[in-house]
Amino acid sequence: MIIDGCNRLHKTQCNRLREQFAQRKDVIIERQEQVTDAVIDAMSRGENSRLFAIMSAFVRHMHEFAREVRLTEREWELGVEFLNRIGKATHDAHNEGVLFSDAIGFSTLLCLLNNGNSGATETAAALLGPFWRMNSPLTENGASIVRSATPGPDLFARCRVVDPRGIALASVEVDVWQASPVGLYENQDANQCNMNLRGKFMTDGEGYFVFRSVVPGPYPVPVDGPVGDLLRAQNRHPFRPAHIHFLAFKSGFKTLVTQVFVDSSPHLESDVVFGVTRALLGSYKPGEGKPPADAVEGQWFTFEYTFVMEPGEAELPKPPIE
Ligand SMILES: [Fe+2]
């Protein structure tokens, strides 16, 4: 693990804590109360302040957690087994670790803490989820991301990217990915071709990117691993409301990772991964009159949304799957 950087506040706190521990002498542990300080002391000797800040807080909270719930040895065994199962359930096409973080609301918490003026204001950001793939096909503005037959209502999306003053942002790279109307991503479904319902768009001079797709369906998160066992033990349903994912990238702006929900979808109030915020309810409207393209059969929908990118560092997350 390489962790670099430490903001000024943390640095002062860490340094104070490290100095405090540097003055301590190694002790032989006599009581449970002494274990926490002994561990933090042992961790205080490295060079990396941020690593120390994170790990010492982690140890403090973990030890307090064990004290608070009076964790038994059998429960500890179960916990370790659960973590090991998360590792074993993770492979190139599935990330159980991200799913666990999502299912306990940790991903959403982290997202809200790090966006919207560091958690102070509403944000259009949302959790990345376990299905983003890098290198989705560059797709012409206005084209379709339906790359193999995908039955379901057609969707015509017209989205815009602006800065916090409302000024259009041109040449933003926007990744779009979504589940099919039956609720499966292409990498989970033998009936969809590679990269179906995924595409990378570039915003035009007015900040718009436009695409054709199908209306996504709600879907259950995978429940054949340890996270599924946890959900069943807690009597929780595994569903996510229907949504489309977006990742907007432009130099000089904080990469915007988000998802916009179908406002008529079931499970909006009980998303299994707690991803729905008020700002992310999209307006998916039934189309009226002549559809904006050929080969549209039956009901079709429009979707419009404006994404606001905050100034900051443009960096891409690590893809959870290949
Ligand atoms: Fe999703």
XYZ file of N, CA, C and O and ligand atoms in Angstrom, residues 128-131 177-179 185 219 240-241 243-245 259, ligand 1:
61
model
N -19.178 4.767 -7.547
C -18.773 4.233 -8.851
C -19.474 2.915 -9.145
O -19.848 2.635 -10.279
N -19.666 2.099 -8.107
C -20.261 0.782 -8.316
C -19.245 -0.185 -8.881
O -18.131 0.206 -9.233
N -19.634 -1.451 -8.982
C -18.654 -2.470 -9.353
C -18.559 -2.760 -10.856
O -17.869 -3.683 -11.245
N -19.233 -1.976 -11.719
C -19.330 -2.388 -13.124
C -18.641 -1.472 -14.129
O -18.742 -1.688 -15.336
N -22.457 3.934 -18.823
C -22.680 2.494 -18.761
C -23.959 2.200 -17.993
O -24.328 2.944 -17.096
N -24.641 1.163 -18.385
C -25.937 0.875 -17.767
C -26.297 -0.600 -17.916
O -25.745 -1.320 -18.748
N -27.273 -1.007 -17.099
C -27.829 -2.360 -17.227
C -28.895 -2.347 -18.322
O -29.437 -1.298 -18.676
N -25.859 -6.155 -16.707
C -24.763 -5.517 -17.444
C -24.212 -6.536 -18.431
O -24.327 -7.756 -18.213
N -32.147 -3.826 -10.881
C -31.472 -5.132 -10.846
C -31.031 -5.483 -9.429
O -30.792 -4.603 -8.621
N -31.349 -2.657 -6.730
C -31.009 -1.273 -7.001
C -32.074 -0.708 -7.932
O -32.496 -1.389 -8.872
N -32.524 0.541 -7.706
C -33.447 1.140 -8.674
C -32.735 1.358 -10.008
O -31.500 1.469 -10.043
N -31.007 2.846 -13.193
C -30.151 4.041 -13.289
C -29.181 3.899 -14.452
O -28.954 2.791 -14.951
N -28.603 5.019 -14.830
C -27.500 5.017 -15.810
C -26.289 5.635 -15.116
O -26.415 6.637 -14.408
N -25.139 5.017 -15.331
C -23.889 5.530 -14.733
C -23.195 6.491 -15.698
O -23.218 6.286 -16.919
N -24.422 8.528 -11.057
C -25.466 7.717 -11.686
C -26.768 8.485 -11.527
O -26.972 9.170 -10.522
Fe -25.357 0.107 -11.773
